[in-house]
Coordinates of C-alpha atoms in Angstrom, one line a residue:
X1 CA 1.4 2.5 -5.4
X2 CA 4.7 2.6 -6.6
X3 CA 3.4 2.2 -10.5
X4 CA 2.2 5.3 -12.1
X5 CA 0.1 3.2 -14.4
X6 CA -2.6 2.7 -11.6
X7 CA -3.2 6.4 -10.9
X8 CA -5.8 7.6 -13.2
X9 CA -6.1 11.0 -14.8
X10 CA -8.6 12.1 -12.2
X11 CA -6.0 11.8 -9.2
X12 CA -3.5 14.1 -11.4
X13 CA -5.7 16.1 -12.2
X14 CA -6.6 16.4 -8.6
X15 CA -3.2 17.1 -7.7
X16 CA -2.6 19.3 -10.1
X17 CA -5.7 22.1 -8.8
X18 CA -4.6 21.6 -5.3
X19 CA -1.8 23.1 -6.3
X20 CA -3.2 25.9 -8.2
X21 CA -4.4 27.0 -4.6
X22 CA -1.1 28.0 -3.9
X23 CA -1.2 30.3 -7.0
X24 CA -4.1 31.9 -6.1
X25 CA -3.2 32.6 -2.8
X26 CA -1.2 35.8 -3.6
X27 CA -2.0 36.5 -7.2
X28 CA -5.8 37.0 -6.3
X29 CA -4.8 40.1 -3.5
X30 CA -1.8 42.0 -5.3
X31 CA -4.1 44.1 -7.4
X32 CA -6.0 45.0 -4.4
X33 CA -3.2 46.1 -2.4
X34 CA -4.1 49.9 -3.1
X35 CA -7.9 49.8 -2.4
X36 CA -6.8 48.0 0.8
X37 CA -4.2 50.9 2.0
X38 CA -7.2 52.9 1.1
X39 CA -9.9 51.6 2.8
X40 CA -7.5 52.4 6.3
X41 CA -6.4 55.7 6.0
X42 CA -6.2 56.6 9.7
X43 CA -4.1 53.3 10.4
X44 CA -0.7 54.2 11.1
X45 CA 1.3 52.4 8.2
X46 CA -1.5 51.3 6.3
X47 CA 0.8 51.2 3.4
X48 CA 3.1 48.9 5.0
X49 CA 0.7 46.6 6.2
X50 CA -1.6 46.4 3.1
X51 CA 2.0 45.5 1.2
X52 CA 2.2 42.4 4.2
X53 CA -1.3 41.4 3.5
X54 CA 0.6 39.9 0.5
X55 CA 4.1 39.1 2.0
X56 CA 3.5 37.6 5.1
X57 CA 1.8 34.5 4.1
X58 CA 5.5 33.5 2.2
X59 CA 7.3 34.2 5.7
X60 CA 3.9 32.0 7.4
X61 CA 4.8 29.7 4.1
X62 CA 8.5 29.1 5.2
X63 CA 7.9 28.7 9.1
X64 CA 5.5 26.2 9.0
X65 CA 6.8 24.0 6.1
X66 CA 9.2 21.5 8.1
X67 CA 6.5 21.0 10.9
X68 CA 4.2 20.1 7.8
X69 CA 6.8 17.8 6.5
X70 CA 7.4 16.6 9.5
X71 CA 3.4 15.8 10.4
X72 CA 3.1 14.5 6.6
X73 CA 5.6 11.5 7.6
X74 CA 4.0 10.7 10.5
X75 CA 0.5 11.3 10.1
X76 CA -0.2 10.6 6.0
X77 CA -0.1 12.8 3.1
X78 CA -3.9 12.6 2.5
X79 CA -5.4 13.8 5.9
X80 CA -2.7 17.0 5.8
X81 CA -3.9 17.4 2.3
X82 CA -7.6 17.6 3.3
X83 CA -7.0 19.7 6.6
X84 CA -5.1 22.1 5.0
X85 CA -7.5 22.5 2.1
X86 CA -10.2 23.3 4.7
X87 CA -8.0 25.7 6.6
X88 CA -7.6 27.5 3.1
X89 CA -11.2 28.0 2.4
X90 CA -12.1 29.4 6.2
X91 CA -9.3 31.0 7.0
X92 CA -8.5 34.1 4.5
X93 CA -12.4 34.1 3.1
X94 CA -13.2 35.4 7.4
X95 CA -11.1 38.7 5.8
X96 CA -13.9 39.7 3.8
X97 CA -16.4 40.5 7.1
X98 CA -12.9 42.1 9.1
X99 CA -13.4 45.6 8.9
X100 CA -9.4 45.9 10.9
X101 CA -6.5 45.8 9.0
X102 CA -5.1 43.9 11.5
X103 CA -7.3 40.9 11.8
X104 CA -7.3 40.7 8.6
X105 CA -3.2 40.1 8.4
X106 CA -4.3 37.7 11.0
X107 CA -6.3 35.7 8.5
X108 CA -2.9 35.3 6.5
X109 CA -1.4 33.4 9.4
X110 CA -4.3 30.9 8.4
X111 CA -3.8 30.8 4.2
X112 CA 0.1 30.5 5.2
X113 CA -0.2 27.3 7.1
X114 CA -2.9 26.2 4.5
X115 CA -0.7 26.8 1.9
X116 CA 2.6 25.2 3.2
X117 CA 0.0 21.9 3.8
X118 CA -0.9 21.7 0.4
X119 CA 2.5 22.2 -1.5
X120 CA 3.6 19.9 0.8
X121 CA 1.6 17.1 0.7
X122 CA 0.9 17.3 -2.9
X123 CA 4.5 17.4 -4.0
X124 CA 5.1 14.0 -2.3
X125 CA 2.2 12.4 -2.9
X126 CA 3.6 12.7 -6.7
X127 CA 7.0 11.8 -5.6
X128 CA 5.2 8.8 -3.7
X129 CA 2.7 7.7 -6.4
X130 CA 5.3 8.2 -9.2
X131 CA 8.4 7.2 -10.5
X132 CA 11.3 7.6 -13.2
X133 CA 10.0 9.6 -16.3
X134 CA 6.4 10.1 -15.4
X135 CA 7.4 11.5 -12.0
X136 CA 9.3 14.0 -13.8
X137 CA 6.4 14.5 -16.5
X138 CA 3.8 15.3 -13.1
X139 CA 6.1 17.9 -11.4
X140 CA 6.8 19.6 -14.3
X141 CA 2.9 19.7 -14.9
X142 CA 2.8 20.7 -11.1
X143 CA 5.4 23.1 -11.9
X144 CA 3.7 24.5 -14.3
X145 CA 0.5 25.3 -13.0
X146 CA 1.9 28.0 -10.5
X147 CA 2.7 30.5 -13.0
X148 CA -0.5 29.4 -15.2
X149 CA -2.7 30.0 -12.0
X150 CA -0.6 33.2 -10.8
X151 CA -1.7 34.9 -14.6
X152 CA -5.6 33.8 -14.1
X153 CA -5.3 35.2 -10.4
X154 CA -3.7 38.8 -11.0
X155 CA -6.0 38.8 -14.0
X156 CA -9.3 38.0 -11.6
X157 CA -7.9 39.8 -9.5
X158 CA -8.0 43.2 -11.4
X159 CA -11.9 42.6 -12.1
X160 CA -12.4 42.5 -8.7
X161 CA -10.1 45.7 -7.6
X162 CA -12.3 47.6 -9.9
X163 CA -15.5 46.2 -8.2
X164 CA -15.1 45.4 -4.5
X165 CA -11.8 44.6 -2.6
X166 CA -13.3 42.6 -0.3
X167 CA -14.6 40.1 -3.0
X168 CA -11.5 38.8 -3.2
X169 CA -11.3 37.3 0.4
X170 CA -14.0 35.2 -1.0
X171 CA -12.1 33.5 -4.1
X172 CA -10.8 31.7 -1.2
X173 CA -13.4 29.6 -0.9
X174 CA -13.3 27.7 -4.3
X175 CA -10.8 25.4 -1.9
X176 CA -14.1 23.8 -1.0
X177 CA -14.6 22.7 -4.4
X178 CA -12.2 20.8 -4.8
X179 CA -12.3 19.1 -1.5
X180 CA -14.5 16.3 -3.0
X181 CA -11.9 15.4 -5.4
X182 CA -9.2 15.4 -3.1
X183 CA -11.6 12.8 -0.5
X184 CA -12.3 10.6 -3.8
X185 CA -9.2 10.5 -6.1
X186 CA -6.4 11.1 -3.5
X187 CA -4.9 7.2 -1.8
X188 CA -3.2 7.2 1.2
X189 CA 0.3 5.7 0.4
X190 CA 1.3 2.6 1.9
X191 CA 4.1 4.0 3.9
X192 CA 6.5 2.3 6.0
X193 CA 7.0 4.8 9.0
X194 CA 8.1 2.2 11.4
X195 CA 6.2 3.2 14.4
X196 CA 6.6 7.0 14.0
X197 CA 3.3 8.0 14.0
X198 CA 2.6 6.8 17.5
X199 CA 6.2 7.7 19.2
X200 CA 8.3 10.4 18.9
X201 CA 11.6 10.0 18.0
X202 CA 14.5 10.1 20.6
X203 CA 17.3 11.8 20.4
X204 CA 19.6 8.4 19.1
X205 CA 17.3 8.0 16.4
X206 CA 17.2 11.5 15.4
X207 CA 20.6 11.4 15.4
X208 CA 20.3 8.0 13.1
X209 CA 18.0 9.8 10.7
X210 CA 20.0 12.4 10.1
X211 CA 22.9 10.4 9.4
X212 CA 21.0 8.7 7.0
X213 CA 20.0 11.5 4.9
X214 CA 22.4 13.4 2.4
X215 CA 22.5 16.2 5.0
X216 CA 25.3 18.5 2.6
X217 CA 23.3 17.4 -0.8
X218 CA 20.1 19.2 1.0
X219 CA 21.8 22.3 1.9
X220 CA 23.0 23.1 -1.4
X221 CA 19.6 21.9 -3.0
X222 CA 17.9 24.6 -0.1
X223 CA 20.7 27.5 -0.6
X224 CA 20.2 27.1 -4.8
X225 CA 16.5 27.4 -4.3
X226 CA 17.0 30.1 -1.5
X227 CA 18.8 32.5 -4.1
X228 CA 17.0 31.8 -7.0
X229 CA 13.7 32.5 -5.3
X230 CA 15.2 36.0 -4.7
X231 CA 15.8 36.4 -7.8
X232 CA 12.5 35.0 -9.5
X233 CA 10.6 37.2 -6.8
X234 CA 12.0 40.4 -8.2
X235 CA 9.9 40.4 -11.7
X236 CA 6.7 40.7 -9.1
X237 CA 8.0 43.2 -6.5
X238 CA 10.5 45.0 -8.7
X239 CA 10.6 45.2 -12.4
X240 CA 6.7 47.2 -12.1
X241 CA 8.6 49.6 -10.5
X242 CA 11.3 49.8 -13.1
X243 CA 9.0 49.8 -16.2
X244 CA 7.1 52.9 -14.8
X245 CA 10.4 54.4 -13.8
X246 CA 11.9 53.9 -17.3
X247 CA 9.2 53.9 -19.4
X248 CA 6.5 55.2 -17.7
X249 CA 3.8 52.8 -19.2
X250 CA 0.4 52.0 -17.5
X251 CA -0.6 49.9 -15.2
X252 CA -2.2 47.7 -17.2
X253 CA 1.0 47.4 -19.4
X254 CA 3.0 46.3 -15.9
X255 CA 0.2 43.7 -15.9
X256 CA 0.8 42.4 -19.4
X257 CA 4.5 42.1 -19.0
X258 CA 4.3 40.4 -15.8
X259 CA 1.6 38.2 -17.0
X260 CA 3.5 37.3 -20.2
X261 CA 6.3 35.8 -17.6
X262 CA 4.1 33.9 -16.1
X263 CA 2.8 32.1 -19.3
X264 CA 6.4 31.9 -20.6
X265 CA 7.1 30.0 -17.2
X266 CA 4.1 27.6 -17.3
X267 CA 5.0 26.7 -21.0
X268 CA 8.7 25.9 -20.2
X269 CA 7.7 23.9 -16.9
X270 CA 5.3 21.9 -19.3
X271 CA 8.8 20.3 -20.5
X272 CA 10.8 20.0 -17.6
X273 CA 10.3 16.1 -18.5
X274 CA 11.7 16.3 -22.1
X275 CA 14.5 18.8 -20.5
X276 CA 15.2 16.5 -17.9
X277 CA 15.8 13.4 -20.2
X278 CA 18.8 15.3 -21.5
X279 CA 20.5 17.2 -18.8
X280 CA 21.2 16.0 -15.5
X281 CA 20.0 18.3 -12.5
X282 CA 23.2 20.4 -12.2
X283 CA 23.3 21.0 -16.2
X284 CA 19.9 22.7 -15.8
X285 CA 20.3 24.2 -13.1
X286 CA 23.8 25.4 -14.8
X287 CA 21.1 26.6 -17.9
X288 CA 19.2 28.2 -15.2
X289 CA 21.2 30.7 -13.7
X290 CA 22.5 31.2 -17.1
X291 CA 18.9 32.5 -18.4
X292 CA 18.7 34.6 -15.7
X293 CA 22.4 36.4 -15.9
X294 CA 21.1 36.8 -19.9
X295 CA 17.6 38.3 -18.8
X296 CA 18.4 40.4 -16.3
X297 CA 21.0 42.3 -18.0
X298 CA 18.9 42.6 -20.8
X299 CA 16.4 44.3 -19.3
X300 CA 19.0 45.9 -17.0
X301 CA 20.7 47.6 -20.2
X302 CA 17.6 49.0 -21.9
X303 CA 14.8 51.8 -21.4
X304 CA 12.7 50.0 -23.9
X305 CA 9.6 48.1 -22.6
X306 CA 9.6 45.3 -25.0
X307 CA 13.1 44.6 -24.8
X308 CA 12.9 44.9 -20.8
X309 CA 9.7 42.4 -21.0
X310 CA 12.3 39.8 -23.4
X311 CA 14.3 39.8 -20.8
X312 CA 12.4 39.0 -17.9
X313 CA 10.6 36.4 -19.6
X314 CA 14.1 34.8 -20.4
X315 CA 14.9 35.1 -17.1
X316 CA 11.4 34.1 -15.4
X317 CA 11.0 31.1 -18.0
X318 CA 14.6 29.9 -16.3
X319 CA 14.3 30.4 -12.9
X320 CA 10.6 28.5 -12.5
X321 CA 12.6 25.9 -13.7
X322 CA 14.3 25.6 -10.4
X323 CA 10.9 24.3 -8.4
X324 CA 10.6 21.3 -10.5
X325 CA 14.0 20.5 -10.4
X326 CA 14.9 20.6 -7.2
X327 CA 11.4 18.7 -6.3
X328 CA 12.0 16.1 -8.7
X329 CA 16.0 15.5 -7.2
X330 CA 15.0 15.6 -3.4
X331 CA 12.4 13.1 -4.4
X332 CA 14.8 10.5 -6.4
X333 CA 17.5 10.5 -3.4
X334 CA 15.4 10.2 -0.2
X335 CA 13.3 7.8 0.6
X336 CA 9.1 7.2 1.5
X337 CA 10.0 7.4 5.1
X338 CA 11.4 10.9 5.2
X339 CA 10.4 12.4 1.6
X340 CA 8.1 14.9 2.9
X341 CA 10.3 16.6 5.2
X342 CA 13.5 17.2 2.6
X343 CA 10.6 17.8 0.3
X344 CA 9.5 21.0 2.9
X345 CA 12.8 22.4 3.1
X346 CA 12.2 22.8 -0.6
X347 CA 8.8 24.8 0.0
X348 CA 10.7 26.7 3.0
X349 CA 13.6 28.2 0.8
X350 CA 11.4 28.6 -2.0
X351 CA 8.9 30.8 -0.3
X352 CA 11.5 32.2 2.7
X353 CA 13.3 33.5 -0.6
X354 CA 10.2 35.0 -2.4
X355 CA 9.3 36.9 1.3
X356 CA 13.5 37.9 1.5
X357 CA 13.5 39.1 -2.0
X358 CA 12.6 43.0 -1.8
X359 CA 15.1 43.3 1.4
X360 CA 17.4 41.4 -0.4
X361 CA 17.9 43.7 -2.9
X362 CA 16.9 47.0 -1.7
X363 CA 20.6 47.7 -0.4
X364 CA 21.4 47.1 -4.4
X365 CA 18.8 49.6 -5.6
X366 CA 19.5 52.0 -3.0
X367 CA 23.4 52.1 -4.2
X368 CA 22.8 51.3 -7.8
X369 CA 19.5 52.1 -9.0
X370 CA 17.1 49.8 -10.8
X371 CA 18.5 49.2 -13.5
X372 CA 22.2 48.0 -12.3
X373 CA 20.5 46.5 -9.7
X374 CA 19.4 44.7 -12.0
X375 CA 22.3 44.2 -14.3
X376 CA 24.7 42.9 -10.8
X377 CA 22.0 40.2 -10.3
X378 CA 22.3 39.3 -13.7
X379 CA 26.3 39.0 -13.0
X380 CA 25.0 37.1 -9.8
X381 CA 23.4 34.7 -12.5
X382 CA 26.5 34.4 -14.6
X383 CA 29.1 33.4 -11.9
X384 CA 26.4 30.6 -10.7
X385 CA 26.6 29.5 -14.2
X386 CA 30.1 29.2 -14.1
X387 CA 29.9 27.3 -10.8
X388 CA 27.4 25.0 -11.5
X389 CA 28.5 24.5 -15.3
X390 CA 32.1 23.4 -13.9
X391 CA 30.5 21.2 -11.7
X392 CA 28.5 19.5 -14.4
X393 CA 31.4 18.8 -16.8
X394 CA 33.1 17.6 -14.2
X395 CA 30.5 15.0 -13.2
X396 CA 29.7 16.2 -10.0
X397 CA 27.5 18.0 -7.8
X398 CA 27.2 18.7 -4.3
X399 CA 25.4 15.6 -4.0
X400 CA 28.1 13.4 -4.5
X401 CA 29.9 14.2 -1.7
X402 CA 27.0 13.4 0.2
X403 CA 25.7 9.9 -0.7
X404 CA 26.3 8.2 -3.8
X405 CA 24.3 8.6 -6.9
X406 CA 20.9 6.5 -7.4
X407 CA 19.1 5.4 -10.6
X408 CA 16.7 8.4 -10.6
X409 CA 19.5 11.0 -10.1

């Protein structure tokens, strides 16, 4: 299935719809978190536990994505995708019937496992099905589905919050509408696994596998993704507080600001293939952090709502490109046999960065305040821009020291 022309639009559409489940996983519950807290007034630390309903999923994804990566390479992409969609539909939906906040949290573990499976398997399938420019295009579309889906989920979650907060958990049942599409239109790629599906590798075989992988390149990609996602999630977790502190705007206006970032980020991701045509991934990353630096600096130095919105749109539209850039770059350098494992690292660091975002930023916010913390993050963005710009100008990257360049990187 290496030839992209053989893949129908229905196959592409099915994979992109599967990606929307990832966006729905968190966006749909964020607006109902206050209602969850109010529903359990007698539970100690109900506010913190309610926030974990949203953030715990990211930690579970980060933990399970590497495991999913091994399973995807060993047992096949389609079977993992089908199983993950079933878990997605059943696990978190159980929260609708539960009267314990702790049990509701337990259902989020199932959601995290399911999202890890969907993200890793669908991304690996895109990498298997397509190559070259077509791969760039489809990965750009996949990257766009995340922010577009998040924007829709936030609006839907807000409407549901005004009706009955428990109903939000039933929205996960939409996964079962996608299941027939996956069964019908997704084919298992013919990957040579060298018998891995029937036996565990020995220690010697593990060493041989590692010796054949560009470990320095992967470490650089994962670290960059982790740092970038810490910055990106600041827009979701800290900007709402900053807006209300500085501008005293309503919750509706705050929601509009965050949704505007998601829409802008999605539009930029749709053009990833055009960006990749003109720039090497290292140069793209330099531009990403330049946008983050400019955006956070603008947002941190003003008290105007609209100027802050402009700033976070610039930062968010830049940082969102990390996902298609890293997925494409890793897919182009890693062979099919180990591609699932390598791409699972991108998913792990993506969601681990999001989970760590409020924790990592708290010391800055406590010592400097929200505005100056954004300025400091802008400064970090400029520093990373300079680092990657120098690497791009010299025609070098972390990957150059790990393995020779390949045609698609």
